[in-house]
Short mmCIF file of C-alpha atoms and ligand atoms in Angstrom, two decimals:
data_model
loop_
_atom_site.label_atom_id
_atom_site.label_comp_id
_atom_site.label_asym_id
_atom_site.label_seq_id
_atom_site.Cartn_x
_atom_site.Cartn_y
_atom_site.Cartn_z
CA MET A 1 26.44 25.58 11.14
CA PRO A 2 25.15 22.77 9.25
CA ASP A 3 23.84 23.79 5.72
CA ALA A 4 19.90 23.55 5.16
CA ALA A 5 19.89 20.26 3.31
CA THR A 6 21.52 18.77 6.19
CA SER A 7 19.39 20.25 8.80
CA LEU A 8 16.37 18.98 6.97
CA SER A 9 17.96 15.66 6.57
CA ASP A 10 18.59 15.56 10.48
CA GLU A 11 14.98 16.96 11.21
CA VAL A 12 13.13 14.03 8.90
CA THR A 13 15.51 11.10 9.91
CA ASP A 14 14.79 12.09 13.90
CA LEU A 15 11.44 12.14 13.49
CA LEU A 16 11.31 8.80 11.53
CA GLN A 17 13.50 7.30 14.04
CA HIS A 18 11.16 8.16 16.93
CA LEU A 19 7.87 7.00 14.84
CA ILE A 20 9.33 3.47 14.46
CA ARG A 21 10.50 3.31 18.02
CA ASN A 22 6.76 4.12 19.33
CA ALA A 23 5.96 0.63 17.66
CA CYS A 24 2.29 1.23 16.51
CA VAL A 25 2.23 -2.45 15.71
CA ASN A 26 -1.46 -3.08 14.04
CA ASP A 27 -2.11 -6.85 14.45
CA GLY A 28 -5.73 -6.23 13.12
CA THR A 29 -7.43 -6.14 16.31
CA VAL A 30 -9.23 -3.31 17.70
CA GLU A 31 -6.73 -3.14 20.72
CA SER A 32 -3.82 -3.11 19.09
CA GLY A 33 -2.01 -0.09 17.11
CA HIS A 34 -1.81 2.25 19.97
CA GLU A 35 -1.24 5.07 17.17
CA VAL A 36 -1.89 7.37 20.14
CA ARG A 37 1.79 7.05 20.50
CA ASN A 38 2.66 8.72 16.86
CA ALA A 39 -0.06 11.22 17.26
CA ASP A 40 1.39 12.57 20.28
CA LEU A 41 4.82 12.98 18.78
CA LEU A 42 3.60 14.47 15.54
CA GLU A 43 1.35 16.83 17.49
CA SER A 44 4.40 17.87 19.67
CA TYR A 45 6.38 18.23 16.44
CA LEU A 46 3.65 20.33 14.44
CA GLY A 47 2.30 22.28 17.38
CA THR A 48 5.06 24.45 17.52
CA SER A 49 4.62 25.77 14.36
CA GLY A 50 1.17 27.46 14.80
CA LEU A 51 -0.71 24.92 12.75
CA ASP A 52 -4.24 24.14 13.34
CA VAL A 53 -4.22 20.49 14.56
CA GLU A 54 -6.79 18.20 15.31
CA ARG A 55 -7.14 14.82 16.77
CA TYR A 56 -9.62 12.15 16.10
CA GLU A 57 -10.05 8.78 18.05
CA PRO A 58 -13.02 6.37 17.19
CA ALA A 59 -11.59 3.95 19.39
CA PRO A 60 -9.26 4.30 22.02
CA GLY A 61 -5.69 4.59 21.28
CA ARG A 62 -6.91 4.66 17.37
CA THR A 63 -5.71 8.27 17.23
CA SER A 64 -5.67 10.14 13.64
CA LEU A 65 -4.12 13.57 13.26
CA VAL A 66 -5.06 16.37 11.03
CA ALA A 67 -3.08 19.93 10.28
CA ARG A 68 -4.27 22.22 8.01
CA ILE A 69 -2.97 25.34 6.42
CA GLU A 70 -6.12 27.01 5.14
CA GLY A 71 -6.43 28.59 1.76
CA ARG A 72 -7.36 31.89 0.72
CA ARG A 73 -9.91 30.89 -1.65
CA PRO A 74 -12.52 27.94 -0.27
CA GLU A 75 -13.38 27.22 -4.16
CA ALA A 76 -9.47 26.39 -5.29
CA PRO A 77 -8.47 23.06 -5.36
CA SER A 78 -6.96 21.24 -2.12
CA LEU A 79 -4.24 18.91 -1.29
CA LEU A 80 -4.26 16.40 0.95
CA LEU A 81 -0.99 14.55 2.22
CA MET A 82 -1.85 11.33 3.71
CA GLY A 83 0.61 8.80 5.98
CA HIS A 84 -0.32 6.06 8.13
CA THR A 85 0.94 5.95 11.69
CA ASP A 86 0.69 2.28 12.18
CA VAL A 87 3.13 -0.61 10.88
CA VAL A 88 2.61 -4.47 10.60
CA PRO A 89 4.25 -6.83 13.28
CA ALA A 90 7.79 -8.12 12.89
CA ASN A 91 9.70 -11.09 14.14
CA PRO A 92 13.06 -10.08 15.10
CA ASP A 93 14.37 -13.50 14.55
CA GLY A 94 14.60 -12.49 11.01
CA TRP A 95 16.05 -9.23 11.43
CA GLN A 96 19.78 -8.03 11.43
CA ARG A 97 18.78 -4.91 13.99
CA ASP A 98 15.89 -4.44 16.30
CA PRO A 99 12.90 -3.70 14.25
CA PHE A 100 11.87 -0.85 16.77
CA GLY A 101 15.26 0.36 17.36
CA GLY A 102 15.35 2.93 14.86
CA ASP A 103 18.99 2.72 14.30
CA LEU A 104 20.60 4.92 11.85
CA VAL A 105 23.68 2.75 10.06
CA ASP A 106 25.54 3.78 7.35
CA GLY A 107 23.01 6.69 5.91
CA GLU A 108 20.11 4.10 6.70
CA VAL A 109 17.25 3.97 9.31
CA TRP A 110 16.12 0.56 10.10
CA GLY A 111 13.07 -0.48 11.34
CA ARG A 112 9.38 -1.54 10.79
CA GLY A 113 7.55 1.27 8.81
CA ALA A 114 11.10 2.72 6.82
CA VAL A 115 9.41 2.09 3.84
CA ASP A 116 5.82 1.21 4.61
CA MET A 117 5.31 3.91 5.23
CA LEU A 118 6.74 6.06 8.50
CA ASN A 119 9.38 7.36 5.92
CA LEU A 120 6.60 9.00 3.89
CA THR A 121 4.36 10.04 7.15
CA ALA A 122 7.69 11.84 8.51
CA SER A 123 8.55 13.67 5.42
CA MET A 124 4.95 14.91 4.93
CA ALA A 125 5.05 16.38 8.80
CA VAL A 126 8.57 18.04 7.98
CA ALA A 127 7.29 19.62 4.70
CA THR A 128 3.86 20.63 6.22
CA ARG A 129 5.85 22.18 9.25
CA ARG A 130 8.45 24.02 6.98
CA LEU A 131 5.51 25.40 4.76
CA ALA A 132 3.80 27.00 7.94
CA ASP A 133 7.33 28.06 9.29
CA ALA A 134 7.88 29.94 5.97
CA GLY A 135 4.52 31.50 6.29
CA PHE A 136 3.13 29.59 3.31
CA ARG A 137 -0.46 31.13 2.53
CA PRO A 138 -1.91 29.51 -0.54
CA ASP A 139 -5.10 29.96 -2.16
CA GLY A 140 -6.09 26.00 -1.96
CA THR A 141 -5.81 24.49 1.43
CA LEU A 142 -2.87 21.87 2.36
CA ILE A 143 -4.12 19.00 4.70
CA TYR A 144 -1.44 16.97 6.56
CA LEU A 145 -3.10 13.49 7.65
CA ALA A 146 -1.22 11.33 10.00
CA VAL A 147 -3.79 8.38 9.51
CA ALA A 148 -4.49 5.23 12.01
CA ASP A 149 -5.26 1.57 11.09
CA GLU A 150 -4.26 1.52 7.74
CA GLU A 151 -2.71 -2.12 7.98
CA ALA A 152 -6.09 -3.04 8.84
CA LEU A 153 -8.79 -2.27 6.32
CA GLY A 154 -8.74 1.59 7.55
CA THR A 155 -12.07 0.97 9.84
CA TRP A 156 -10.31 3.06 12.71
CA GLY A 157 -8.85 5.51 10.22
CA ALA A 158 -9.63 6.63 6.85
CA GLU A 159 -12.54 4.84 6.36
CA HIS A 160 -13.86 6.46 9.96
CA LEU A 161 -12.69 9.82 8.87
CA ALA A 162 -13.72 9.68 5.09
CA GLN A 163 -17.40 8.71 6.34
CA HIS A 164 -17.41 11.11 9.29
CA GLU A 165 -15.22 13.94 9.17
CA LEU A 166 -15.22 14.84 5.60
CA ASP A 167 -14.98 18.57 6.10
CA ALA A 168 -11.29 17.83 7.61
CA VAL A 169 -9.92 15.65 5.42
CA GLY A 170 -11.96 16.12 2.44
CA ALA A 171 -9.57 17.44 -0.72
CA THR A 172 -9.29 17.65 -4.42
CA TYR A 173 -6.17 15.75 -4.68
CA VAL A 174 -4.90 12.97 -2.30
CA ILE A 175 -1.29 11.57 -2.24
CA THR A 176 -0.41 8.61 0.01
CA GLU A 177 1.99 5.66 -0.18
CA SER A 178 3.94 4.69 -2.34
CA GLY A 179 5.63 4.55 -5.82
CA GLY A 180 8.39 6.88 -6.73
CA ILE A 181 11.18 4.25 -7.09
CA PRO A 182 13.32 5.26 -10.04
CA ILE A 183 13.33 2.92 -12.83
CA LYS A 184 16.48 2.89 -15.15
CA GLY A 185 17.07 1.04 -18.41
CA ALA A 186 14.73 3.15 -20.84
CA ALA A 187 16.51 3.42 -24.36
CA ASP A 188 16.40 7.15 -23.80
CA GLY A 189 18.18 6.94 -20.52
CA ALA A 190 15.93 8.80 -18.64
CA LEU A 191 14.54 7.69 -15.46
CA ARG A 192 10.81 6.58 -15.09
CA LEU A 193 9.06 7.39 -11.82
CA PRO A 194 6.06 5.23 -11.34
CA VAL A 195 2.46 6.81 -10.00
CA LEU A 196 -0.16 4.25 -8.56
CA VAL A 197 -3.01 5.42 -9.86
CA GLY A 198 -5.34 2.72 -8.97
CA GLU A 199 -5.15 -0.33 -6.93
CA LYS A 200 -6.67 -3.73 -6.79
CA GLY A 201 -9.54 -4.63 -4.99
CA SER A 202 -9.64 -7.31 -1.93
CA CYS A 203 -12.49 -10.15 -2.00
CA TRP A 204 -11.43 -12.12 1.07
CA CYS A 205 -13.38 -15.06 1.48
CA THR A 206 -13.54 -17.86 4.26
CA LEU A 207 -14.40 -21.15 2.35
CA ARG A 208 -16.02 -23.78 4.60
CA VAL A 209 -14.91 -27.53 3.52
CA LYS A 210 -17.42 -30.32 4.64
CA GLY A 211 -16.92 -33.98 5.60
CA THR A 212 -18.67 -36.68 7.68
CA PRO A 213 -17.15 -37.13 11.54
CA GLY A 214 -16.12 -40.35 12.35
CA HIS A 215 -13.43 -42.57 14.66
CA ALA A 216 -10.28 -41.70 13.29
CA SER A 217 -8.98 -45.27 14.10
CA GLN A 218 -10.42 -46.52 11.07
CA PRO A 219 -9.77 -43.99 8.13
CA TRP A 220 -10.35 -46.31 5.45
CA ALA A 221 -12.78 -44.91 2.90
CA THR A 222 -14.03 -41.85 5.21
CA ASP A 223 -14.99 -38.55 4.24
CA ASN A 224 -12.31 -36.27 6.00
CA ALA A 225 -12.72 -32.65 5.53
CA LEU A 226 -9.06 -32.06 5.88
CA VAL A 227 -8.20 -34.60 3.22
CA THR A 228 -10.81 -32.55 1.08
CA ALA A 229 -9.31 -28.99 2.19
CA ALA A 230 -5.61 -29.97 1.37
CA GLU A 231 -7.12 -30.82 -2.60
CA VAL A 232 -8.99 -27.62 -2.37
CA VAL A 233 -5.88 -25.65 -1.26
CA ARG A 234 -3.57 -27.51 -3.94
CA ARG A 235 -6.68 -26.52 -6.81
CA LEU A 236 -6.10 -22.92 -5.90
CA ASP A 237 -2.58 -22.93 -5.92
CA GLN A 238 -2.75 -24.35 -9.47
CA TYR A 239 -5.44 -22.28 -10.76
CA ARG A 240 -4.40 -20.27 -13.66
CA PRO A 241 -6.79 -17.13 -13.84
CA GLU A 242 -7.38 -15.40 -17.14
CA THR A 243 -4.58 -12.90 -17.98
CA MET A 244 -5.99 -9.31 -18.44
CA ILE A 245 -4.20 -6.47 -20.11
CA HIS A 246 -6.02 -3.56 -18.82
CA GLU A 247 -5.27 0.33 -19.63
CA THR A 248 -2.67 1.26 -16.76
CA TRP A 249 -0.85 -1.97 -17.59
CA ARG A 250 -0.62 -0.90 -21.31
CA ARG A 251 0.10 2.50 -20.59
CA PHE A 252 3.00 1.92 -17.84
CA LEU A 253 4.66 -0.83 -20.33
CA GLY A 254 4.14 1.80 -23.20
CA ASP A 255 5.90 4.51 -21.24
CA LEU A 256 8.75 2.61 -19.69
CA GLY A 257 11.08 3.34 -22.85
CA LEU A 258 11.79 -0.40 -23.05
CA PRO A 259 12.92 -2.28 -26.26
CA ASP A 260 9.98 -4.21 -28.02
CA GLU A 261 11.07 -7.37 -27.73
CA VAL A 262 10.77 -6.80 -23.54
CA VAL A 263 7.31 -5.23 -24.00
CA ALA A 264 5.88 -7.08 -26.67
CA PRO A 265 5.20 -10.57 -24.65
CA LEU A 266 4.14 -8.69 -21.54
CA LEU A 267 1.29 -7.14 -23.26
CA ASP A 268 0.06 -9.99 -24.97
CA PRO A 269 -2.17 -12.38 -22.81
CA ASP A 270 -1.08 -15.26 -24.37
CA ARG A 271 2.79 -14.92 -24.09
CA LEU A 272 2.75 -12.83 -20.63
CA VAL A 273 2.86 -15.57 -18.07
CA ASP A 274 5.77 -17.11 -19.92
CA ALA A 275 7.83 -14.21 -20.33
CA LEU A 276 7.44 -13.73 -16.52
CA GLY A 277 9.94 -16.52 -16.17
CA SER A 278 12.82 -14.26 -17.55
CA LEU A 279 12.16 -11.55 -14.72
CA PRO A 280 13.89 -10.96 -11.52
CA THR A 281 11.40 -13.03 -8.92
CA GLY A 282 10.10 -9.67 -7.13
CA MET A 283 9.32 -8.03 -10.46
CA ALA A 284 7.52 -11.23 -12.10
CA ARG A 285 5.38 -11.68 -9.00
CA GLN A 286 4.22 -7.72 -9.27
CA PHE A 287 3.66 -7.97 -12.69
CA HIS A 288 1.65 -11.22 -12.57
CA ALA A 289 -0.46 -9.72 -9.78
CA CYS A 290 -0.99 -6.49 -11.77
CA THR A 291 -2.56 -8.68 -14.73
CA HIS A 292 -4.39 -11.37 -12.66
CA THR A 293 -7.12 -11.69 -10.19
CA THR A 294 -5.22 -13.89 -7.80
CA PHE A 295 -6.02 -16.35 -4.77
CA ALA A 296 -3.89 -16.64 -2.11
CA PRO A 297 -4.92 -19.65 0.63
CA THR A 298 -3.62 -18.36 3.97
CA VAL A 299 -5.06 -19.69 6.88
CA VAL A 300 -6.50 -23.07 7.61
CA ARG A 301 -8.91 -23.83 11.05
CA GLY A 302 -10.09 -27.49 11.52
CA GLY A 303 -10.57 -30.52 13.18
CA THR A 304 -11.25 -30.90 16.96
CA LYS A 305 -9.51 -33.86 18.42
CA THR A 306 -6.46 -36.21 17.26
CA ASN A 307 -9.15 -39.37 17.11
CA VAL A 308 -12.08 -37.52 15.42
CA ILE A 309 -12.24 -37.37 11.32
CA PRO A 310 -13.19 -33.58 10.95
CA ASP A 311 -16.36 -32.88 9.37
CA ARG A 312 -15.46 -29.08 8.72
CA VAL A 313 -12.24 -27.22 7.90
CA ASP A 314 -12.52 -23.59 6.94
CA LEU A 315 -10.05 -22.07 4.80
CA GLU A 316 -9.57 -18.21 4.54
CA VAL A 317 -8.40 -17.12 1.04
CA ASP A 318 -6.82 -13.76 0.15
CA ILE A 319 -8.35 -12.85 -3.26
CA ARG A 320 -7.24 -9.70 -4.86
CA THR A 321 -9.23 -8.46 -7.68
CA LEU A 322 -8.63 -6.41 -10.97
CA PRO A 323 -11.11 -3.80 -11.85
CA GLY A 324 -14.44 -4.97 -12.67
CA VAL A 325 -13.85 -8.16 -10.99
CA GLU A 326 -16.47 -8.69 -8.21
CA LEU A 327 -18.35 -11.44 -5.68
CA PRO A 328 -20.47 -12.83 -8.53
CA GLU A 329 -17.19 -13.38 -10.73
CA VAL A 330 -15.12 -14.15 -7.95
CA GLU A 331 -17.69 -17.09 -6.92
CA ALA A 332 -17.67 -18.04 -10.96
CA MET A 333 -13.56 -18.39 -10.70
CA LEU A 334 -13.68 -20.45 -7.98
CA ASP A 335 -15.89 -22.67 -9.18
CA GLU A 336 -13.58 -23.01 -12.16
CA ALA A 337 -10.58 -23.73 -9.79
CA LEU A 338 -12.31 -26.36 -7.73
CA GLY A 339 -13.85 -28.09 -10.41
CA ASP A 340 -15.90 -31.37 -9.06
CA LEU A 341 -14.88 -29.96 -5.62
CA ALA A 342 -17.08 -27.07 -5.74
CA ASP A 343 -19.87 -28.33 -4.21
CA ARG A 344 -18.24 -29.59 -1.36
CA VAL A 345 -17.02 -26.16 -0.54
CA GLU A 346 -19.27 -23.09 0.60
CA ILE A 347 -18.29 -19.55 1.08
CA VAL A 348 -19.46 -18.47 4.70
CA GLU A 349 -18.05 -15.08 4.46
CA SER A 350 -16.85 -12.46 2.09
CA HIS A 351 -15.90 -8.96 2.39
CA ASP A 352 -15.71 -7.48 -1.10
CA ASP A 353 -13.81 -4.38 -1.22
CA PRO A 354 -13.53 -3.52 -5.32
CA ALA A 355 -10.45 -1.98 -7.37
CA THR A 356 -10.46 1.78 -7.55
CA HIS A 357 -8.95 4.34 -10.26
CA SER A 358 -7.94 7.62 -10.81
CA PRO A 359 -7.34 9.68 -14.03
CA ILE A 360 -3.77 9.52 -14.86
CA ASP A 361 -3.95 12.82 -16.93
CA SER A 362 -4.83 15.49 -13.96
CA PRO A 363 -3.50 18.62 -12.93
CA LEU A 364 -1.73 16.56 -9.84
CA TRP A 365 0.02 14.40 -12.62
CA GLU A 366 1.34 17.65 -14.25
CA ALA A 367 2.13 19.14 -11.14
CA LEU A 368 4.21 15.61 -9.69
CA SER A 369 5.99 15.70 -13.35
CA ARG A 370 7.09 19.11 -12.92
CA THR A 371 8.13 19.09 -9.37
CA SER A 372 9.80 15.58 -10.12
CA ARG A 373 11.94 16.94 -12.61
CA ALA A 374 13.48 19.21 -10.41
CA PHE A 375 15.29 16.37 -8.45
CA TYR A 376 15.53 13.99 -11.68
CA ALA A 377 16.27 15.91 -14.82
CA GLY A 378 14.48 14.54 -17.52
CA SER A 379 12.36 11.94 -15.67
CA HIS A 380 9.26 10.62 -16.62
CA LEU A 381 6.09 9.81 -14.52
CA VAL A 382 4.66 6.33 -15.60
CA PRO A 383 1.06 5.15 -13.96
CA PHE A 384 1.42 2.02 -12.28
CA PHE A 385 -1.39 -0.24 -10.38
CA ASN A 386 -0.82 -1.02 -6.89
CA VAL A 387 -1.43 -4.72 -6.13
CA GLY A 388 -1.82 -4.24 -2.69
CA ALA A 389 -4.55 -1.79 -0.80
CA THR A 390 -3.99 1.76 0.75
CA ASP A 391 -6.25 4.29 2.09
CA ALA A 392 -6.22 5.90 -1.16
CA ARG A 393 -9.41 3.82 -1.89
CA PHE A 394 -11.68 5.88 0.54
CA PHE A 395 -10.94 8.96 -1.15
CA ARG A 396 -11.13 7.90 -4.90
CA ARG A 397 -14.63 6.74 -4.06
CA LEU A 398 -15.61 10.38 -2.90
CA GLY A 399 -14.04 11.52 -6.05
CA ALA A 400 -10.91 13.03 -5.31
CA THR A 401 -7.61 12.21 -7.50
CA SER A 402 -5.57 10.05 -5.23
CA TYR A 403 -2.36 8.82 -6.24
CA GLY A 404 0.33 6.77 -4.70
CA TYR A 405 3.54 8.39 -4.60
CA GLY A 406 7.01 9.49 -3.26
CA LEU A 407 10.56 10.15 -4.03
CA PHE A 408 13.52 7.74 -3.46
CA SER A 409 16.90 7.73 -4.40
CA GLU A 410 18.27 5.54 -7.06
CA LYS A 411 20.01 3.39 -4.28
CA LEU A 412 16.70 1.88 -3.62
CA THR A 413 15.98 -0.81 -6.26
CA PHE A 414 12.22 -1.53 -7.62
CA GLU A 415 13.57 -5.55 -6.46
CA ASP A 416 14.66 -4.35 -2.59
CA TYR A 417 11.59 -2.14 -2.12
CA GLY A 418 9.29 -4.97 -2.82
CA ARG A 419 10.93 -7.09 -0.79
CA MET A 420 10.91 -5.24 2.48
CA PHE A 421 7.35 -4.59 2.48
CA HIS A 422 6.14 -6.33 5.63
CA GLY A 423 9.60 -8.14 5.32
CA ASP A 424 12.75 -8.29 7.30
CA ASP A 425 15.40 -5.82 7.46
CA GLU A 426 13.32 -2.98 6.47
CA ARG A 427 15.33 0.19 6.26
CA VAL A 428 15.48 3.80 3.94
CA ASP A 429 18.31 5.74 3.04
CA VAL A 430 18.49 9.40 4.42
CA GLU A 431 18.88 10.60 0.92
CA SER A 432 15.42 9.24 -0.10
CA LEU A 433 13.89 11.05 3.36
CA ARG A 434 15.38 14.37 2.25
CA LEU A 435 14.02 13.90 -1.56
CA SER A 436 10.64 13.34 -0.69
CA THR A 437 10.36 16.18 2.03
CA GLU A 438 11.81 18.44 -0.62
CA LEU A 439 9.35 17.27 -3.18
CA TRP A 440 5.90 17.63 -1.05
CA GLU A 441 6.79 21.13 -0.57
CA ALA A 442 7.49 22.02 -3.97
CA THR A 443 4.37 20.21 -5.00
CA ALA A 444 2.33 21.88 -2.44
CA ARG A 445 3.85 25.31 -3.72
CA ASP A 446 3.12 24.35 -7.18
CA ILE A 447 -0.76 23.17 -7.24
CA LEU A 448 -1.94 25.38 -4.39
CA ALA A 449 -0.10 28.48 -5.36
CA PRO A 450 -2.27 31.36 -6.97
ZN1 ZN B 501 1.24 1.31 3.92
#
C-alpha cells in the first residue's frame, strides 16, 4: 500500500505525462492548439469527483474548462487557480528525448510544457479534485480554470473568458504561472521565493523600411531597402534604452537578503548594466529585461526576386515595455534608436498591450507566505516582475489581485528554469509537482475557509 505522499506524487505525475503527450501545440494560428484534447483529459479526470465542470469553445478545438467548488457565502473572497493547456512548438533535433513523450526518467518528467506550465495545470487539477473528494465546503468559491491559447495572446482563452464569461471565471484572487523557484544565498540562510506580482507589456511592431527598386545587376549607389534594413536591425540591437529602477525591482532586491555590495550597483541606474557582467548569463538577461524596455528584431520579410533591388522590407520587432511605457513612448525610443534612419522607417502595424501590476501586500500574499512556510521553514516571499506575459494581465485589468506562483524543489535553479522555458530538454522533478499540489490545497483552505 503506497503512502499518501507517494500516491499524490503518482497522480500528478501521471496527469502531467498525459497532458504532455496530448501535444496541444499552439503555433499562433487559430487552427492550432487543439486544447480540446487536454480539456477532454481533465474533464474525465475531474468529472468523477462530483465537481461542477463546464467547457467553453470560442473557436473549434480551442476548448477551456472550468471546475468550481461553490462557496457558502457569495460575498466571500474567491480564488481562481488558472493553468494553460497549450504549449509552444518543440524541435526534437535539440532534445535528448521525445518532447511529447512525457518520459519519467530518474524522478523527472520530460517534455514540452513540463515547466511552462502543464506542471502547474496538473498540480492545480489534482489539488482541486482532492479538495472536492474531501468534501471541502469553503466560504469563498474555488475555481479551477484550464485555459487554452495562453501562448498566443490568449485570444481564444483567457481574453475571451474574461470578456464574455466573467460569471464563470471572475475571482477576487488569481494564481497562475510561474514564480516560486527557491533562491538561496541570503545572509540569514532563509530561502527566498519569488512571486510574480506584475508583468511587462508587449508592444509588437512591424517596421517598414523603404527603398527604390532597380536592376540588381547594377547595385552601385542604389537605395536598397534590405541594406537599409540591415542597418536598422544593427541599430536596434545596439540601442541602450534608459535603465529604470521601479518599485517592484527595488523591493525584490531589498528583500533578497544579499550583501550590500551586490545589491547597491543593481539599484543604481548608472551602474546596473556594468554590474550585469558579473552575473550568470541567464540571470543577467532577466535582470536587464526587468529594468529596461527591450527591443528584439525577430522576423524579416522582403525582396521579390534575386535580380530586383528591393523597395520594401518589413521587420517585426518584439518590444517589451516597462510600466508607464506605451506606444507614444515606444515611438520616441525608436526615433532615438534609429537616428537619421528614422524617416526611412514607418510603423505599419502595432499591438500595444501595456504592463500590469497587482498590489504586493495583500491577503493573498499573506496566505501564500503562511502556506509556503509549511514546506520551506523560515522562507520569505519576494515580489518579482515577469519579463514575459501571462494570462494574469486580463484578470489584473478587471481588478483581481493576480500572482504568478508555484512551488519547486531545491533541485531546480533559477538559471535552469529560465533556460527551459520554450527551450530544449524541458523537464520537472516529481518532488516539485508534489510540492505545488500540496501548496494549492493548503492555500485554498487558508484563504477560502471561514
Ligand atoms: Zn506559460
